[in-house]
Coordinates of C-alpha atoms in Angstrom, one line a residue:
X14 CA -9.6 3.2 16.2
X15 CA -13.3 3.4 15.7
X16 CA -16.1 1.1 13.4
X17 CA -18.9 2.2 12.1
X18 CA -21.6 1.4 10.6
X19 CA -23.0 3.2 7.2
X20 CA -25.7 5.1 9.0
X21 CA -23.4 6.4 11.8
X22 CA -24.0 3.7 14.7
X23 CA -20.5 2.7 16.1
X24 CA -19.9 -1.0 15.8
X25 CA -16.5 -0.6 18.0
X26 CA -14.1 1.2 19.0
X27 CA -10.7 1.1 20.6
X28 CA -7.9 2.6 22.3
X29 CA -4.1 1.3 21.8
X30 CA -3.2 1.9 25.6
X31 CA -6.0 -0.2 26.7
X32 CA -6.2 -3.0 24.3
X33 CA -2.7 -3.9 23.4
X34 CA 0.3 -0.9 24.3
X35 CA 2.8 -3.0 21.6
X36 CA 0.6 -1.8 19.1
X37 CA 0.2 1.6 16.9
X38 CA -0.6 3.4 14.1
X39 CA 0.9 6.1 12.6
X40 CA 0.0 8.0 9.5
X41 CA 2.3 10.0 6.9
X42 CA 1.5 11.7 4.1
X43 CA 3.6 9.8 1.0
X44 CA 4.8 13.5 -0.3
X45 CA 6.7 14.3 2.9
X46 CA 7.7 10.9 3.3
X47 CA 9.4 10.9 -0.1
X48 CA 10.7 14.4 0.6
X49 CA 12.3 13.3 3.9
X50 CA 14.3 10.5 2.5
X51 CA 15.1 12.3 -0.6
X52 CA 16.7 14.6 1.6
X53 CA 18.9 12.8 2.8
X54 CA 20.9 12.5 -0.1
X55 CA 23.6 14.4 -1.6
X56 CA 22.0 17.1 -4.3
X57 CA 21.6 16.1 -8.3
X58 CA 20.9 12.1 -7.0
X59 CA 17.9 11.7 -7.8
X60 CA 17.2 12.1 -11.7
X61 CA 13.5 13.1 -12.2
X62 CA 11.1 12.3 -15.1
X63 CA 13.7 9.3 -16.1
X64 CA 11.2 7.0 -17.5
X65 CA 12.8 3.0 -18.5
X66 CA 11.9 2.2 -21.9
X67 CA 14.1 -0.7 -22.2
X68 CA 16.4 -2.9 -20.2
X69 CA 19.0 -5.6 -21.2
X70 CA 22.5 -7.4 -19.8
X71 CA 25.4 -6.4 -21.1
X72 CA 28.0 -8.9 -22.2
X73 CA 30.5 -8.0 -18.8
X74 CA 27.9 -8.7 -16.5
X75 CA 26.5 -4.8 -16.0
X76 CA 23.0 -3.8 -17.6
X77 CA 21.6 -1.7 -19.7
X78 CA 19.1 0.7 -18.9
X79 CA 17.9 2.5 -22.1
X80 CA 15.5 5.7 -21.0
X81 CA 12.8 7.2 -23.1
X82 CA 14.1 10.2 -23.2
X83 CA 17.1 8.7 -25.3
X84 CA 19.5 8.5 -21.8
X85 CA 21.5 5.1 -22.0
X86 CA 22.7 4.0 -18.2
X87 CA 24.8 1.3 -17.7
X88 CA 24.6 -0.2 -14.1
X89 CA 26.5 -2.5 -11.9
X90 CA 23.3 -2.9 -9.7
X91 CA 19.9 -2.2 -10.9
X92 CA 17.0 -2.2 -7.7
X93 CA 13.9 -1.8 -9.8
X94 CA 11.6 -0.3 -7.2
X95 CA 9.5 0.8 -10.1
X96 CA 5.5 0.4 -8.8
X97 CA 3.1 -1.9 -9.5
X98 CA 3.5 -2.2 -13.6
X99 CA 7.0 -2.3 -13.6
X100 CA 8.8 -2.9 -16.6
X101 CA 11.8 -4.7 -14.8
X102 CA 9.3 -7.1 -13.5
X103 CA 7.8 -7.9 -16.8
X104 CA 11.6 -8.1 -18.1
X105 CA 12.1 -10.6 -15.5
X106 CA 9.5 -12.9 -16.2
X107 CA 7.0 -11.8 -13.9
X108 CA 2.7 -11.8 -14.5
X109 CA 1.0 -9.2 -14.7
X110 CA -0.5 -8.1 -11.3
X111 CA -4.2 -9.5 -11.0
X112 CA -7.3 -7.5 -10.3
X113 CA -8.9 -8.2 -7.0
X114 CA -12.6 -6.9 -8.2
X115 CA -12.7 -4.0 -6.3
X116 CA -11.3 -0.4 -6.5
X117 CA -10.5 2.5 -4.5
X118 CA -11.3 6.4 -4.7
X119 CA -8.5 8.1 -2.5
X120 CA -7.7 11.9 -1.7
X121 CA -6.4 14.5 1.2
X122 CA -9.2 16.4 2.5
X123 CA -7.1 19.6 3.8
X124 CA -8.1 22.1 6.8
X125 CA -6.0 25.9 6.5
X126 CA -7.0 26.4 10.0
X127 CA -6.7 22.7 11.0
X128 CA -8.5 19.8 11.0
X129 CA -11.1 18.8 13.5
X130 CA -10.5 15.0 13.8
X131 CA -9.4 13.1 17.0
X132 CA -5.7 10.9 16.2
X133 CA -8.1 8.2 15.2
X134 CA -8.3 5.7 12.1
X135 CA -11.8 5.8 11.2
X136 CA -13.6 3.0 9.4
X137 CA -16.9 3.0 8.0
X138 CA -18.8 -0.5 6.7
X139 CA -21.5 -0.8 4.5
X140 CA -22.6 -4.0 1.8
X141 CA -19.8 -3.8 -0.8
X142 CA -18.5 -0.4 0.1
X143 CA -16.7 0.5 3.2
X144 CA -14.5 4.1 3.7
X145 CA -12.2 5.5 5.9
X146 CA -10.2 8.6 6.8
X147 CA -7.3 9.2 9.8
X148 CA -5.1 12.6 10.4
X149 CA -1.9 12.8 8.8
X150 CA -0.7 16.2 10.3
X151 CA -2.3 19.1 11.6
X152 CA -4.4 20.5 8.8
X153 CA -5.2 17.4 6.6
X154 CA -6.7 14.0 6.4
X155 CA -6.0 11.2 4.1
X156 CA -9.4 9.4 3.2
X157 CA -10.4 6.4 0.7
X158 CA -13.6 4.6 -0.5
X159 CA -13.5 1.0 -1.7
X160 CA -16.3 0.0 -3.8
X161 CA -17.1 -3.6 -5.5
X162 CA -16.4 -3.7 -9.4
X163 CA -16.3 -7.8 -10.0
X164 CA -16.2 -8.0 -13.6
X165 CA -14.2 -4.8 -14.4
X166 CA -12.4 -2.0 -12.6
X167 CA -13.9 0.7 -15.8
X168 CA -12.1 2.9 -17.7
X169 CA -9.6 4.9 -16.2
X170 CA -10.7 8.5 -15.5
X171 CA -8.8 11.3 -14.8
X172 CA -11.0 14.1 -14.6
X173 CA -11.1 15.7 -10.8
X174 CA -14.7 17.1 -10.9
X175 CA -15.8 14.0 -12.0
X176 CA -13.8 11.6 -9.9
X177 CA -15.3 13.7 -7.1
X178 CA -18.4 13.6 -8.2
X179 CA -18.5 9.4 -8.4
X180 CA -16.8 9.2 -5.0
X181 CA -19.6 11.5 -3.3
X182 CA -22.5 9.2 -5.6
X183 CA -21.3 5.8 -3.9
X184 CA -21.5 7.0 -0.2
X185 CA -24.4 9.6 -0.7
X186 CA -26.2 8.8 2.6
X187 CA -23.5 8.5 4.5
X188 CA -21.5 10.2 7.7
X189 CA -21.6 14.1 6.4
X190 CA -17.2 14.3 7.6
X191 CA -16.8 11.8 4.9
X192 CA -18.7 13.9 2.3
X193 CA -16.9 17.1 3.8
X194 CA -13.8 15.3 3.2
X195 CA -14.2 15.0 -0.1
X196 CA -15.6 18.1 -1.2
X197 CA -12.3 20.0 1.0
X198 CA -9.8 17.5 -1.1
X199 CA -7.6 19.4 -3.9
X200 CA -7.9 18.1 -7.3
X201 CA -4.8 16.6 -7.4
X202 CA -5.0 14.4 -4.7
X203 CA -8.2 13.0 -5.9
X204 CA -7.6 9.5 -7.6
X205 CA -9.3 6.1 -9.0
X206 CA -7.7 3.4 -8.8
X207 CA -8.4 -0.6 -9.6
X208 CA -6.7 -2.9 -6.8
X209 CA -4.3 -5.5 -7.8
X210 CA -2.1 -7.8 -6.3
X211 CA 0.5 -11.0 -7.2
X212 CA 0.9 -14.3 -5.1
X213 CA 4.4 -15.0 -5.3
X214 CA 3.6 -18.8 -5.4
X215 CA 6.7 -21.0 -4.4
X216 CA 8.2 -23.2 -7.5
X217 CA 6.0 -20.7 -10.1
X218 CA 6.8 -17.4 -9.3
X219 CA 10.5 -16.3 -10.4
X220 CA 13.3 -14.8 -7.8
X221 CA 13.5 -11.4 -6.4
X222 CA 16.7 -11.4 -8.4
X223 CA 18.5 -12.1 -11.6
X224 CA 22.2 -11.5 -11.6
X225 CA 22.5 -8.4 -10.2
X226 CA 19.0 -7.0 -11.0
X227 CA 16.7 -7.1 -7.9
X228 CA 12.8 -6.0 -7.3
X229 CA 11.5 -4.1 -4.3
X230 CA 8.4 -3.4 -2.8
X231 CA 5.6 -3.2 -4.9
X232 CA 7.2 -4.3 -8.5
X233 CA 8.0 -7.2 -6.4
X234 CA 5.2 -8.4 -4.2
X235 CA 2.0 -5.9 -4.9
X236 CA -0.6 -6.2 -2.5
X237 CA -4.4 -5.2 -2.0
X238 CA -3.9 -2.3 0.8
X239 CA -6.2 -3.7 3.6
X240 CA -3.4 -4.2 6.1
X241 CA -1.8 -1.1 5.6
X242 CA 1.5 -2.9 4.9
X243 CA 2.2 -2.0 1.0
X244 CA 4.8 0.9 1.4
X245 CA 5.5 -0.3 5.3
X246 CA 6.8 -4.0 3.2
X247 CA 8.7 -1.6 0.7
X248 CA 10.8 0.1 3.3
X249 CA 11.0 -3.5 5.4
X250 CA 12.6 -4.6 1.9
X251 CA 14.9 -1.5 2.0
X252 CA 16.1 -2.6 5.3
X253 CA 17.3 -5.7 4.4
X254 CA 18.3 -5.1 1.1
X255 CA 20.5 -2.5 2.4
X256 CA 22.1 -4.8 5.1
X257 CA 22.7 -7.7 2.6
X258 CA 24.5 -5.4 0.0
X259 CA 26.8 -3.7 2.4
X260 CA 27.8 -6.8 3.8
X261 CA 28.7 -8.0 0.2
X262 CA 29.1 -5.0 -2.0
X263 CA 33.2 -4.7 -1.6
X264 CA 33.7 -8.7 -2.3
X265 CA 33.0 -8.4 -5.9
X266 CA 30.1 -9.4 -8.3
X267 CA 29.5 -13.5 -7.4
X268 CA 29.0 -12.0 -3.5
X269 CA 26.7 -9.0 -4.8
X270 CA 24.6 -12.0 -6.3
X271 CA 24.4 -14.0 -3.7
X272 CA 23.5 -11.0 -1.3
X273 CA 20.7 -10.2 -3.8
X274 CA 19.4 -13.9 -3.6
X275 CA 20.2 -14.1 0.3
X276 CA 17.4 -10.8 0.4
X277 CA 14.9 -12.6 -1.8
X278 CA 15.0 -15.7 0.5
X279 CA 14.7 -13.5 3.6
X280 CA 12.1 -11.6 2.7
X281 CA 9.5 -13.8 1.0
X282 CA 8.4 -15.9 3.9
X283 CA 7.5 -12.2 5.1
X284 CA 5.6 -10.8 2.0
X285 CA 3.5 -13.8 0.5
X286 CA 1.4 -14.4 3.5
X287 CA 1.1 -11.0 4.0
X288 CA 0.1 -10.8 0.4
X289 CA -2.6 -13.6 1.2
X290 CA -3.8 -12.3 4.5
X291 CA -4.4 -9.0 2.4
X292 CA -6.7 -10.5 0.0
X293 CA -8.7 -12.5 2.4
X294 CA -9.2 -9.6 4.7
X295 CA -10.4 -7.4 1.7
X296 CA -13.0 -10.6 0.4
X297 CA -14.2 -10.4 3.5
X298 CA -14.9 -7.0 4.0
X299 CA -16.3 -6.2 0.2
X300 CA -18.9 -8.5 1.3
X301 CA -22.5 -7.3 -0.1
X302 CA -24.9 -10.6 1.6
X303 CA -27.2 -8.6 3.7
X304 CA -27.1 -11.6 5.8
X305 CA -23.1 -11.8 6.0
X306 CA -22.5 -8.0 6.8
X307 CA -25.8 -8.4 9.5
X308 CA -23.1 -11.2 11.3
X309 CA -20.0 -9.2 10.8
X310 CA -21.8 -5.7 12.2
X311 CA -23.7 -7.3 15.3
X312 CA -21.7 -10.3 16.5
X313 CA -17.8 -10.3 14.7
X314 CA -16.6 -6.6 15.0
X315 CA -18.3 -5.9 18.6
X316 CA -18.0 -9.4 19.9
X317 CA -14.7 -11.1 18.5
X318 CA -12.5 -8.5 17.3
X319 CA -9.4 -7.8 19.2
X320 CA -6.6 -5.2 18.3
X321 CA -3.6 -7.4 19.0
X322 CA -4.5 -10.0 16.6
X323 CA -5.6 -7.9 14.3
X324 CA -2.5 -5.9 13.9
X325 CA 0.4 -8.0 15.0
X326 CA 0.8 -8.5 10.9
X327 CA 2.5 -5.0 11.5
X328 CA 5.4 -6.5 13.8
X329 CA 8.8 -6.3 12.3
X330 CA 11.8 -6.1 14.7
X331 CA 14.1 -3.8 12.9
X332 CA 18.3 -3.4 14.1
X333 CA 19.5 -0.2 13.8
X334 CA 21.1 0.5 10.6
X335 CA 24.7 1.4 10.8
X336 CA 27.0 4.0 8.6

């Protein structure tokens, strides 16, 4: 893992073997990902395009999904794993996601003939911007840009050319890979987006569950992504989730409820202070006092930083599932 500073200098850098062996980092492109577990289900699961416009109980206990295609579903179990803006959410009485006052350009710089990077995560600091980029297989490299945006994250833009162009604009002057990166990303893996999390506070924020209607991941518990835990929390979720219902699925429908609330209890000692942690750490590093990002270049990063406390946010001890 290696720090930089805007103009190239190297604030620190670190080796896993060295610093703490428990730790790693391992980087996957979300298509393949997606692909790989998708796999693993029988053919014609997975419904495509299947967009909720509505959702509502039914009178014996199962609800109603109501597509907006005009599909009508009628589920014993619904696991609304549904994004940030997800309409079971809202249904269940969460708040809207807030924005943290900064956003993020993102995109997949790709090498045919493969790409020339170490296996490092690369991060770059400068005074209300910071960027980075790491390897996610042979031939290309996932990259972002976080800029500060207080008042408003903009209007939403869609346009590649011009999404690349404002993404090159904010880090003009700096390391020429980064500007490489960009100009060698596709179109389509070019985004904007505004970052936004929730704080499930205790006693304010509903239940992961209601009935037999459950939230995962980030329609849940959205955080900012400066831990690196959104998705990794998603699949944690899956885990347990997984284990609760089997445990409780054949017992009938006061047992499937109580798994559902057994997984909400489990998991949100877990995902507020992670949620939290996420937000601080992202305050901190949007900082744009000249004074304050002076300190954090020359004294915190080289001086205090160490990997294992850094990164033990990433532990989660994880039994094998069982068929």
């Amino acid at each position: 893992m290696a720090v930089n500073s805007e103009d190239g200098r190297e604030l620190r850098s670190f080796k896993f073997k060295d610093e703490d062996q428990t730790q790693e980092v391992r980087a996957v492109e979300r298509r393949i990902l997606l692909e790989t577990l998708a796999n693993e289900l029988p053919p014609e699961t997975v419904r495509f395009s299947s967009k909720l416009g509505k959702i509502q109980s039914s009178e014996n206990g199962e609800t109603l999904l109501q597509l907006t295609n005009g599909t009508t579903l009628l589920a014993k179990i619904v696991i609304g794993c549904d994004g940030i803006r997800s309409p079971i959410a809202n249904w269940m009485g969460f708040s809207e996601p807030k924005y943290a006052g900064y956003s993020a350009f993102r995109g997949l710089g790709v090498y045919p003939d493969g790409q020339p990077f170490a296996a490092n995560v690369n991060y770059i600091y400068g005074r209300g911007l910071r960027a980075g980029y790491v390897p996610v297989s042979p031939t290309k490299v996932y990259w972002f840009i976080c800029y500060n945006s207080p008042s408003s994250p903009g209007p939403k833009i869609t346009d590649p050319a011009l999404l690349r162009k404002q993404a090159k604009e904010l880090v003009n002057n700096w390391p020429e890979e980064l500007i490489r990166l960009i100009d060698l990303s596709p179109d389509e893996t070019i985004s904007k987006t505004p970052l936004v999390d929730r704080w499930l506070w205790p006693g304010l924020s509903p239940p992961a569950s209601t009935g037999k209607v459950v939230l995962v991941g980030d329609a849940w518990h959205p955080m900012t992504p400066n831990l690196g835990q959104g998705a990794c929390c998603a699949l944690e979720d899956s885990v347990i989730l997984t284990r609760k219902l089997a445990n409780a699925i054949k017992s009938g429908p006061a047992a499937i409820e109580g798994a559902l609330r057994a997984y909400g209890e489990e998991r949100w000692p877990r995902v507020f202070p992670l949620t939290v942690r996420a937000n601080l750490v992202g305050s901190l590093l949007q900082w744009d006092n000249q004074l304050v990002c002076s300190i954090r270049n020359n004294i915190v990063i080289p001086k205090l930083v160490r990997l294992g406390p850094v990164l033990e946010h990433t532990n989660f001890e994880c039994e094998p599932l069982k068929a």
